[in-house]
Coordinates of C-alpha atoms in Angstrom, one line a residue:
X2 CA 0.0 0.0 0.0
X3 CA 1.1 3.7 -0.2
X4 CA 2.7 4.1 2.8
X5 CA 4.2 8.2 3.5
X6 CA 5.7 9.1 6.7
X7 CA 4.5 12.9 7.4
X8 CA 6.9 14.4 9.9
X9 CA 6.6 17.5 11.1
X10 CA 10.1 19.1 12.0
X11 CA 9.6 22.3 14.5
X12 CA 12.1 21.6 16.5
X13 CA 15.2 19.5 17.2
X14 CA 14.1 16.6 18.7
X15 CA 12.0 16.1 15.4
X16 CA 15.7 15.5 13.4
X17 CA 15.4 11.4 14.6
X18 CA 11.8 11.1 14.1
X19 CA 12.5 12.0 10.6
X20 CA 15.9 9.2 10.7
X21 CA 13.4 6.4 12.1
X22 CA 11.1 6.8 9.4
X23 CA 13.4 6.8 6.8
X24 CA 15.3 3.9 8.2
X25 CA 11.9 2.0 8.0
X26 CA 11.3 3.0 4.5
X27 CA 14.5 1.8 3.4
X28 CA 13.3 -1.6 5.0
X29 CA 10.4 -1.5 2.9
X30 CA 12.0 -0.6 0.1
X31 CA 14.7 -3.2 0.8
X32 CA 17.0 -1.5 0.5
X33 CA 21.0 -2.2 1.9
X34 CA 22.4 -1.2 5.2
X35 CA 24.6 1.3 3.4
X36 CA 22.1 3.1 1.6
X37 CA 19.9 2.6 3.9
X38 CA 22.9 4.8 5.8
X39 CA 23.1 7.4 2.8
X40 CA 18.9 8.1 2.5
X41 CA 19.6 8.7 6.6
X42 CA 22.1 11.4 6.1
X43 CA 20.1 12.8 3.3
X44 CA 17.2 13.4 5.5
X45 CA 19.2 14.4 8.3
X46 CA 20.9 17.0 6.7
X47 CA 18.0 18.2 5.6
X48 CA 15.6 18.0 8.5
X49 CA 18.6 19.6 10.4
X50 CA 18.5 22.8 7.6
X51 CA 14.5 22.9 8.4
X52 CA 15.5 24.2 12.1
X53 CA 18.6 26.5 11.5
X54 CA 17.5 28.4 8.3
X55 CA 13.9 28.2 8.4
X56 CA 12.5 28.1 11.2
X57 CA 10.5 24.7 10.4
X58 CA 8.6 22.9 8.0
X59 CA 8.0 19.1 7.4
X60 CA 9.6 15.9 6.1
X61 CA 7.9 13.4 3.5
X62 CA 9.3 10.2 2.6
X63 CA 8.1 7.8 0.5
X64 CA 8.3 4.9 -2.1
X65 CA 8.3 5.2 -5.2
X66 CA 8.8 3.5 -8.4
X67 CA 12.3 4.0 -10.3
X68 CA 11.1 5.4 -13.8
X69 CA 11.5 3.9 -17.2
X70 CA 11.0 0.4 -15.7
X71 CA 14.7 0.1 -14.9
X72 CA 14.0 -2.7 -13.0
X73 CA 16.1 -1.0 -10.0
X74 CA 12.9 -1.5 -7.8
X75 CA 11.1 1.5 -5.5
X76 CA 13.4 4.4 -4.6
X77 CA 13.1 6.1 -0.9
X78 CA 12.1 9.8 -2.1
X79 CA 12.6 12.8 0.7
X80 CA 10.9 15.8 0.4
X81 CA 11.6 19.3 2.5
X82 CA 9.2 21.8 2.5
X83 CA 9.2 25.0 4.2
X84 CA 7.7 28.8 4.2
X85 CA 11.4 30.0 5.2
X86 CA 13.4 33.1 3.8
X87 CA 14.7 31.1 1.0
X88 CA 18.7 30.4 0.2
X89 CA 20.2 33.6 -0.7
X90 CA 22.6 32.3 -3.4
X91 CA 21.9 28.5 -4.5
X92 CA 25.0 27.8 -6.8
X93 CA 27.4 28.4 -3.7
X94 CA 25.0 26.5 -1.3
X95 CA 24.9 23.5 -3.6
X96 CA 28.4 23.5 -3.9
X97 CA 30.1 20.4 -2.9
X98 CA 32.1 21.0 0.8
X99 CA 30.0 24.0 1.3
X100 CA 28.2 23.9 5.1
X101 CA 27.8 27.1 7.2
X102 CA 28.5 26.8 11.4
X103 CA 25.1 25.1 11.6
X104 CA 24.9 22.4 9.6
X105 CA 26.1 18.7 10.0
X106 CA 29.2 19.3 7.4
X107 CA 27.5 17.2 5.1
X108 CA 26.1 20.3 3.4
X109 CA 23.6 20.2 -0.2
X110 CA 26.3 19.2 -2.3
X111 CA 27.1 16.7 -0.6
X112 CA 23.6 15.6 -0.4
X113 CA 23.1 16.1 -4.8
X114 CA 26.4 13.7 -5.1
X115 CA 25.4 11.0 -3.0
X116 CA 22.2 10.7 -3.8
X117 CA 21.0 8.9 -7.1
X118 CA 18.3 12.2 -8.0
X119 CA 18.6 15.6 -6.3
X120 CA 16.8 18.5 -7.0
X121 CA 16.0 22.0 -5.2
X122 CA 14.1 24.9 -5.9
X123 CA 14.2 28.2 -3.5
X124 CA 12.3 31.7 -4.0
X125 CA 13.6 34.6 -1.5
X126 CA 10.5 35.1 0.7
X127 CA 8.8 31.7 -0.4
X128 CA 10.9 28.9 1.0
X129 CA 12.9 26.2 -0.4
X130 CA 11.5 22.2 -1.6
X131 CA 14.3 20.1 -1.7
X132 CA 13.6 16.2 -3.1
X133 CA 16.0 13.5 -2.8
X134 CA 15.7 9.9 -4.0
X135 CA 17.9 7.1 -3.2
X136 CA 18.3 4.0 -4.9
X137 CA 19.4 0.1 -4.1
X138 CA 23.2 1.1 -5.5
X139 CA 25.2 4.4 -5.6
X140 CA 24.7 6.9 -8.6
X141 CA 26.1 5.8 -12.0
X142 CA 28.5 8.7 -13.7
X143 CA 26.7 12.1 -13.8
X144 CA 28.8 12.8 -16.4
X145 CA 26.7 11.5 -19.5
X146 CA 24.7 13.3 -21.6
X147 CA 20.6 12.4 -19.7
X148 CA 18.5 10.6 -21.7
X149 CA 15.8 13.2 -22.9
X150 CA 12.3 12.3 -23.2
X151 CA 8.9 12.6 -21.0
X152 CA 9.5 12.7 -17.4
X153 CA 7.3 12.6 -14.5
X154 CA 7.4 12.9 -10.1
X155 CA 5.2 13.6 -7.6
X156 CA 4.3 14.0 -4.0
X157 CA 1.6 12.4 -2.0
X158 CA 0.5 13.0 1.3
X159 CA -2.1 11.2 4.0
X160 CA -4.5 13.1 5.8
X161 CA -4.3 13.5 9.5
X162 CA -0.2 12.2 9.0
X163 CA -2.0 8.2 8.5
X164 CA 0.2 5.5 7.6
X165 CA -1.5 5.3 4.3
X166 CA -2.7 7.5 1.5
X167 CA -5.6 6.8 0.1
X168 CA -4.4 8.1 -3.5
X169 CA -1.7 6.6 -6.0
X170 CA 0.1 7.8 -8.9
X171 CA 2.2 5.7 -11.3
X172 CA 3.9 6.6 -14.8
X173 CA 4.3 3.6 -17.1
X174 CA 6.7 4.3 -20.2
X175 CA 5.9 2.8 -23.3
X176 CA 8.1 3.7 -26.2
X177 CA 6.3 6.8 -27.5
X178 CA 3.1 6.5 -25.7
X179 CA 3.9 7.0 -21.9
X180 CA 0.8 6.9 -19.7
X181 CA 0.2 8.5 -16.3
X182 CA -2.6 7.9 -13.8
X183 CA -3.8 8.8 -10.8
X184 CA -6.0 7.6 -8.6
X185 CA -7.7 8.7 -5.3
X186 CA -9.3 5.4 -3.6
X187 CA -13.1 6.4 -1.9
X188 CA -13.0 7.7 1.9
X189 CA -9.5 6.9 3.3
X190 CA -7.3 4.7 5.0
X191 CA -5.9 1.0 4.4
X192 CA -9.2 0.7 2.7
X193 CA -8.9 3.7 0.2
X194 CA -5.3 2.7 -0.4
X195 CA -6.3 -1.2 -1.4
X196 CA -8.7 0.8 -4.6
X197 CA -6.3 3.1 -5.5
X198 CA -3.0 0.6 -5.4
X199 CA -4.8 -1.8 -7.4
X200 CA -5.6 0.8 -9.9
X201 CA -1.8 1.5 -10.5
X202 CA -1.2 -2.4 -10.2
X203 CA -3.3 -3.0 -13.5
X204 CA -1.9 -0.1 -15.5
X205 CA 1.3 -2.3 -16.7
X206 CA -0.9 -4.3 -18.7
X207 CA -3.4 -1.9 -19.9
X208 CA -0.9 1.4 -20.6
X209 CA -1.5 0.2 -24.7
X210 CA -4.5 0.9 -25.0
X211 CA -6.7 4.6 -25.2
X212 CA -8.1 6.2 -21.9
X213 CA -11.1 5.7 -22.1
X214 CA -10.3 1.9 -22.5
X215 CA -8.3 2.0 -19.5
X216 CA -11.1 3.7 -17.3
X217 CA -13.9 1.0 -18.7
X218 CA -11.4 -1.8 -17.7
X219 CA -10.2 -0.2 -14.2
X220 CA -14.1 -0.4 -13.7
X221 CA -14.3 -3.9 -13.7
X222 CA -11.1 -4.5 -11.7
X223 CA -11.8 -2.3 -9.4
X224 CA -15.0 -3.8 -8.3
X225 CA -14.0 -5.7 -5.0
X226 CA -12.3 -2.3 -4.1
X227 CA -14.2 0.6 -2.6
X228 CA -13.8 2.2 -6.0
X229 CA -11.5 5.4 -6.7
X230 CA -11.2 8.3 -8.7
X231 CA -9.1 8.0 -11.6
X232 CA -8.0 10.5 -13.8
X233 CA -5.2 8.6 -17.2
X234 CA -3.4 10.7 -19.5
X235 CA -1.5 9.3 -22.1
X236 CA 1.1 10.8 -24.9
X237 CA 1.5 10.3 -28.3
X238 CA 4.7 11.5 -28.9
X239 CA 4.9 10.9 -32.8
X240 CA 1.9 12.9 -33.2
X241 CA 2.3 15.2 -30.4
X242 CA -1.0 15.0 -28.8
X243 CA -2.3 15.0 -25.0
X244 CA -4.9 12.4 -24.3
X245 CA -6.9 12.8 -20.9
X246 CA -9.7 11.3 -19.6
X247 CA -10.6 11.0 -15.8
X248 CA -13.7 9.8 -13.3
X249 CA -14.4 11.4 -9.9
X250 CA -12.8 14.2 -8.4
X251 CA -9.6 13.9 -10.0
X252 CA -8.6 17.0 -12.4
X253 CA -5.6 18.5 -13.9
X254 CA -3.8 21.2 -15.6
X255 CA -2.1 21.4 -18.8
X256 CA 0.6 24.0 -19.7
X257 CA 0.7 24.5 -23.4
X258 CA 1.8 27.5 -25.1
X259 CA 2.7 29.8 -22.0
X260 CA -1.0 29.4 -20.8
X261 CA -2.7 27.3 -18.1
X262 CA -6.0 25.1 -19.4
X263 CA -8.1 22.7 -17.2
X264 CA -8.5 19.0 -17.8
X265 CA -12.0 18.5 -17.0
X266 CA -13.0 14.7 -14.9
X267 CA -16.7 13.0 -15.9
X268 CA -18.7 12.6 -11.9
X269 CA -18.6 9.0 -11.0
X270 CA -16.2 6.2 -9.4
X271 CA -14.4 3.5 -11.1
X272 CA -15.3 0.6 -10.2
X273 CA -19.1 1.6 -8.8
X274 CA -20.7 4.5 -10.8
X275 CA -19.1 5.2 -14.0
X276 CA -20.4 6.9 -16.6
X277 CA -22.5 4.9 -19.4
X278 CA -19.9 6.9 -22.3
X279 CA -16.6 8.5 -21.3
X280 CA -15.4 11.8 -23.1
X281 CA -11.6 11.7 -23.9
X282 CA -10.2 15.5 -24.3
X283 CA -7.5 16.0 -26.8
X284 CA -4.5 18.6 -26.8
X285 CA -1.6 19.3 -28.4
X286 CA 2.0 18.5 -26.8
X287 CA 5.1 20.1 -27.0
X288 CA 8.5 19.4 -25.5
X289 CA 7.6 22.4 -23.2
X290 CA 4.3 21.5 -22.0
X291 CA 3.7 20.7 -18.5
X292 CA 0.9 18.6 -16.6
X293 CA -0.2 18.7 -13.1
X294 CA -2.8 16.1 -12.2
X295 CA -4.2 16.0 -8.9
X296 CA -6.7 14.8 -5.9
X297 CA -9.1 16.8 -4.9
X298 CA -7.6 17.3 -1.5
X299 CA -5.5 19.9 -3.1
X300 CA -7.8 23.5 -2.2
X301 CA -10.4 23.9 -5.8
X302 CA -8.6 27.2 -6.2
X303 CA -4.8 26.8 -6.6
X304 CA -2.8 29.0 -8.3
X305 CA -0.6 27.4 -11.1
X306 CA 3.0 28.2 -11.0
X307 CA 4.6 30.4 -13.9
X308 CA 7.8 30.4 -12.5
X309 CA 10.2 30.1 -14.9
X310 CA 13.2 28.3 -13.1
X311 CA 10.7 26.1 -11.4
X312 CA 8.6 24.8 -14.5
X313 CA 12.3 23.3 -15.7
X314 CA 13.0 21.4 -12.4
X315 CA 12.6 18.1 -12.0
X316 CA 8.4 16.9 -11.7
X317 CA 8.8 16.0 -8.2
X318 CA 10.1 19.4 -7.1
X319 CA 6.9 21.0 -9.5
X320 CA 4.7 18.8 -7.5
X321 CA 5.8 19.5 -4.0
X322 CA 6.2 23.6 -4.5
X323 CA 2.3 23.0 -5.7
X324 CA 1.7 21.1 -2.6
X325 CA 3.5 23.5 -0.4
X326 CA 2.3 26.3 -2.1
X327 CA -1.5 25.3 -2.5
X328 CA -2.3 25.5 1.7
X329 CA -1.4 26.6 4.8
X330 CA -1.3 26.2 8.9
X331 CA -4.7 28.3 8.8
X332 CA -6.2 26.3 6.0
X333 CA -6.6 22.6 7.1
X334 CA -6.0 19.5 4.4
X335 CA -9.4 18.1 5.1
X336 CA -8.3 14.7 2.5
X337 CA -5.7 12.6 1.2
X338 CA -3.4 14.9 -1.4
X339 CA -1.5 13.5 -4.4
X340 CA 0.2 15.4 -7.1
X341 CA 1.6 14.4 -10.2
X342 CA 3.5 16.2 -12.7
X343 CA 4.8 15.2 -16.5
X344 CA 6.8 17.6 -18.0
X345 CA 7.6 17.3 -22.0
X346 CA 11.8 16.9 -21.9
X347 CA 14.7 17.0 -19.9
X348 CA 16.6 14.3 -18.4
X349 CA 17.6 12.8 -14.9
X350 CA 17.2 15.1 -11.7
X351 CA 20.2 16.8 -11.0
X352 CA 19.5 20.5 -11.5
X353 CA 18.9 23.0 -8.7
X354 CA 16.6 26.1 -8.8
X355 CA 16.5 29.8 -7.9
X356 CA 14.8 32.5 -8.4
X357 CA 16.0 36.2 -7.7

């Protein structure tokens, strides 16, 4: 199931609840005792830059699924969030060797070149998002040229900080017709997360075939389940076209052409009310488009980003400045939140991102 540990890190004493949970994800994950080791200083270093430089903010780590089908197995993905004053220059933070008097002397550098992905964004006045992922082995050579190509990341968060989220995401790659879904199981809980993780478990073997096949066939499958919301978009990259069709409270954004456009669900849940005829919308895609699916625990009203340096970051940062972005402390997440983001080129994580 889609386990998330949520942590919360206001103060010091939060710096080891943040090293237990990603000890245990490394166990689910299985991965070694030395990278196991590696995730742990990640998140340390992190959690630890949280309390001296911004005053707080919160920890997610999760599983998730290496892409491309690499057959490298789940990754252990940290995210850090916070509302601080941002990082004042990023290029000499990110430096390798660079720490300041507060930090553990592993410093963000350190962090990028142990750590298989690494990305960061920071805005002064906004905060920073920093994700990490960490795989089974150490990095290959950052040296080569990244495969370019369709990419995609994303964040997902349980309400009330429960073991398990109650929505899924999961990117399968086929050739020139990659396919993303999400899916946000009914209610919440272990019960929520069965729906929505089977959803993602059948999209291997139905990523061939046109939305609005995969929705009538998730129907069926989904029928022990409580049902979920379900929102598939799938590229044709030879033609350039956006395919996008969804059921329940799932939605999304496209960015095409320097302009936001909505991507509209059909009311219903898969696997219990679907519609009797499903609408698939059709847009064009671009190597600089951008799409942002998401639950309907993020707020109806969020603002897209049009920040430059962030829309070229890597998805998962996109998605977690969205997240982070989209509430606050006075505004209560009153569901399960998933966002996913597919961007149109680019390669591996690597880059950092600033703006001035």
């Amino acid at each position: 199931m889609s386990r998330v540990w949520d942590v919360p890190v206001d103060d010091s004493t939060r710096v080891r609840d943040v090293r237990v949970a990603v000890e245990e994800a490394g166990a689910c994950a299985g991965l070694g005792p030395d990278r196991t080791a590696t995730a742990a200083l990640v998140a340390t270093e992190l959690a630890t830059n949280l309390i001296r430089h911004a005053e707080g903010g919160r920890m997610l780590v999760d599983l998730v699924e290496r892409p491309h089908g690499d057959g490298r197995g789940r990754s252990v993905q940290l995210v850090s969030l916070d509302h601080g004053p941002g990082i004042p220059d990023v290029a000499v933070a990110m430096s390798d060797g660079y720490t300041t008097a507060a930090s553990l002397g592993a410093g963000l550098g350190t962090c990028r070149r142990i750590a298989n992905d690494f990305g960061l964004h920071s805005a002064p006045g906004r905060g920073t998002v920093a994700v990490a992922r960490i795989d089974h082995h150490p990095p290959a050579d950052r040296t080569r040229t990244p495969a370019r190509g369709p990419r995609a990341g994303g964040v997902n968060v349980p309400l009330g900080r429960a073991e398990h989220s109650g929505d899924a995401w999961s990117l399968v790659d086929d050739g020139d017709r990659p396919t993303l879904l999400l899916a946000d199981g009914l209610g919440h809980g272990a019960k929520a997360a069965e729906a929505s993780d089977t959803a993602v478990g059948a999209l291997r073997g139905l990523a061939g075939l046109p939305p609005d096949e995969i929705l009538r066939r998730l129907g069926r499958t989904l029928r022990p389940t409580r049902g979920a919301a379900v929102a598939v978009a799938q590229l044709d990259l030879a033609a350039g076209r956006l395919y996008f069709a969804g059921i329940g409270n799932v939605s999304g954004r496209l960015r095409t052409g320097g302009r936001w456009k909505p991507l509209l669900s059909q009311p219903g849940i898969a696997g219990a009310q679907a519609p009797a005829s499903l609408t698939v919308q059709r847009e064009p895609w671009q190597d600089d488009c951008l799409l942002v699916l998401h639950s309907d625990g993020l707020p109806g009203r969020w603002t897209p980003p049009d920040d430059a340096v962030l829309l070229g970051c890597d998805p998962a940062v996109v998605a977690a400045v969205i997240l982070r972005d989209s509430g606050s402390a006075a505004r209560a997440v009153g569901d399960d939140t998933c966002v996913a983001v597919l961007s149109g080129g680019g390669g591996a994580m690597g880059g950092d991102g600033s703006r001035g």
